[in-house]
Amino acid sequence: MGRIAIVGAGMAGLACARALRERGIEASLFDKGRKAGGRMSSRLGETSAGPVGFDHGAQYMTGRDVGFVAALSAWRSDGLVAPWPAAGPDAWVGVPGMNAPLLAMARAFTIRWDTRVEGLERDASGWRLRGEGLDEGGFATVLTAIPAEQTATLLAPHTPALAAIAERVPSDPCWTAMAAFPVRLDVEADVLRTDGAIGWAARNSAKPGRPATEAWVIQGSPDWSRANLERDADAVAADLLAEFFAAAGIAPVAPALLKGHRWRYARSGAAERAVLWDAEHRIGACGDWLTGPRIENAWLSGVRLAGVVG
């Protein structure tokens, strides 16, 4: 079958790599991040109010497919996930952060972190991956597990038809504010949703296994985030915090820490295809953007792509 490269080591890429390994096939993984996480990233830190944790990407996951439900069960047995009823009766979170399952999955593979794949080429040895500090060839197959926009860029020179599918499924952006406080805020519920600027806010410290310091993750709605996409992160975080106080109906409280993070590719669309695969050129794509924005969709797409790589 020859060597396989997987571009992206988030949930889709790692699920694909593990499913391939179960068939006796090894893959080389490349990811632009410093460690496993992607849109399931978590941060830990210290503030004047004490240690704090934030899940600043995906807030929770649910399971419907029998295979993903089995994965959740295994992760729970390993202490990597726990239920979080505040988000719903079937909501699960990673422990001690949302990235816990990914960190565990990633340990089973050799992954080139801090490596951005900027282009693909074909030569006599097969596929070649190129980027800053990257020039590696000899791959018989290339699979991408990255957002639709980035997938389209890599695939366009080689499989325009597949690239066009990715181009039709743009992602919504999301600005996220991470705020820690010296006291518990006078907000009864641990989750706040609105139809305005705040698409979602959650008391991260109420999730199982988190530091006790009062911590909130505040995420702007897609429309608000798009309108403010290119603004300074500190200014956006301050505005989101003000919007949060107004939506919660409480007086402002000075935060011990306030940070902003921009997700340019946050909530994905749905191309209504489980995977993309070009058997002639041996190039394909997986990811949540193909079937829906849930973490389960990313996992399923990765597993299914591994199944069609012959």
Phi, psi and omega in degrees: 000333180085174183289147179239133174250136174243121179265108183113123181239044170271203183299316181295312182296318180290322177296321178296313181299319181290322179293323175296317180299324178297339175264007180082020183244127179262150180228152173261129183250143180228136181213141181283345181280174180271341178197174182295140178167295184056228180283004171254022186293152176225155177231142172238147180194181178243140175228174177295341179269352181126181179295148186217152177226146179223131164264098189264004174247238177301138186267331180194175177222158177231162180230129177236316178293140185299324180293318180287326175300320177295322178296316178301319180297319179294319178296323178295319179298328180273003180075021184264342178220161178208154177294151175225086187300336182301330181267353180143161184293341181245022182271138178232147175231151173291153181228124010271002177214166182300334183279001185304312179298322180293318179300320179292317179297318185294331182297341182278354185231156170269116186237135175272100178278168180055035183231107180265118176277115185258344180194158177239142178225158173247134173221191185298334182270355181120217180280142176235133178261131180233147177181183178295118183075013183228125172206087185229127182238194179084018180265130176282333185221141173235129178238134178254144178221060186225170181304159185303318182299318180286325175300314181301319181297317181288323186276334189307316182291344189242321180224078184303327182294318178289321178299322180296325177297315180296322181296335182276001183234068181291152179270150170277141175279167176207121170273135180236133173253138176244119186230131175244149185226152180284345180225161176289131179287149181279060177237117187292311183281152177272352180227136178229127176236141177222169176265005182258226184293327182270111176280330184196138170219142183215142173283095185298328181292348178274350178286150181297138175082008182265158172302151186283342181304131181303118184221134179235139170254123185239117184246129179289152176294161179304316182295315180296316181297320180294319181293336183247018193303319187262013180280167178295138185299319181295319180293319179296317180300319179296320179292319178296321178296318178297318178297323179295312178302318180294316181292325180280346179072035180234160177288146179301143176236132181293125181282149172282337178207140176213120180227151175244147178220130179260123170260103180291326178240091185257267182279125185273166174271212179208113179278354178062035174225141181291321182210168167245134182209126175248100185293329182294314182267353181055057177220140183206176182214147173222168179150163182296335183295347180280327184231344181158165192274005184275156177301322178302322179298320178297314180299312181297318181297318178298316179297318182290325177296319177302327181288337182262350179285106185257000000 
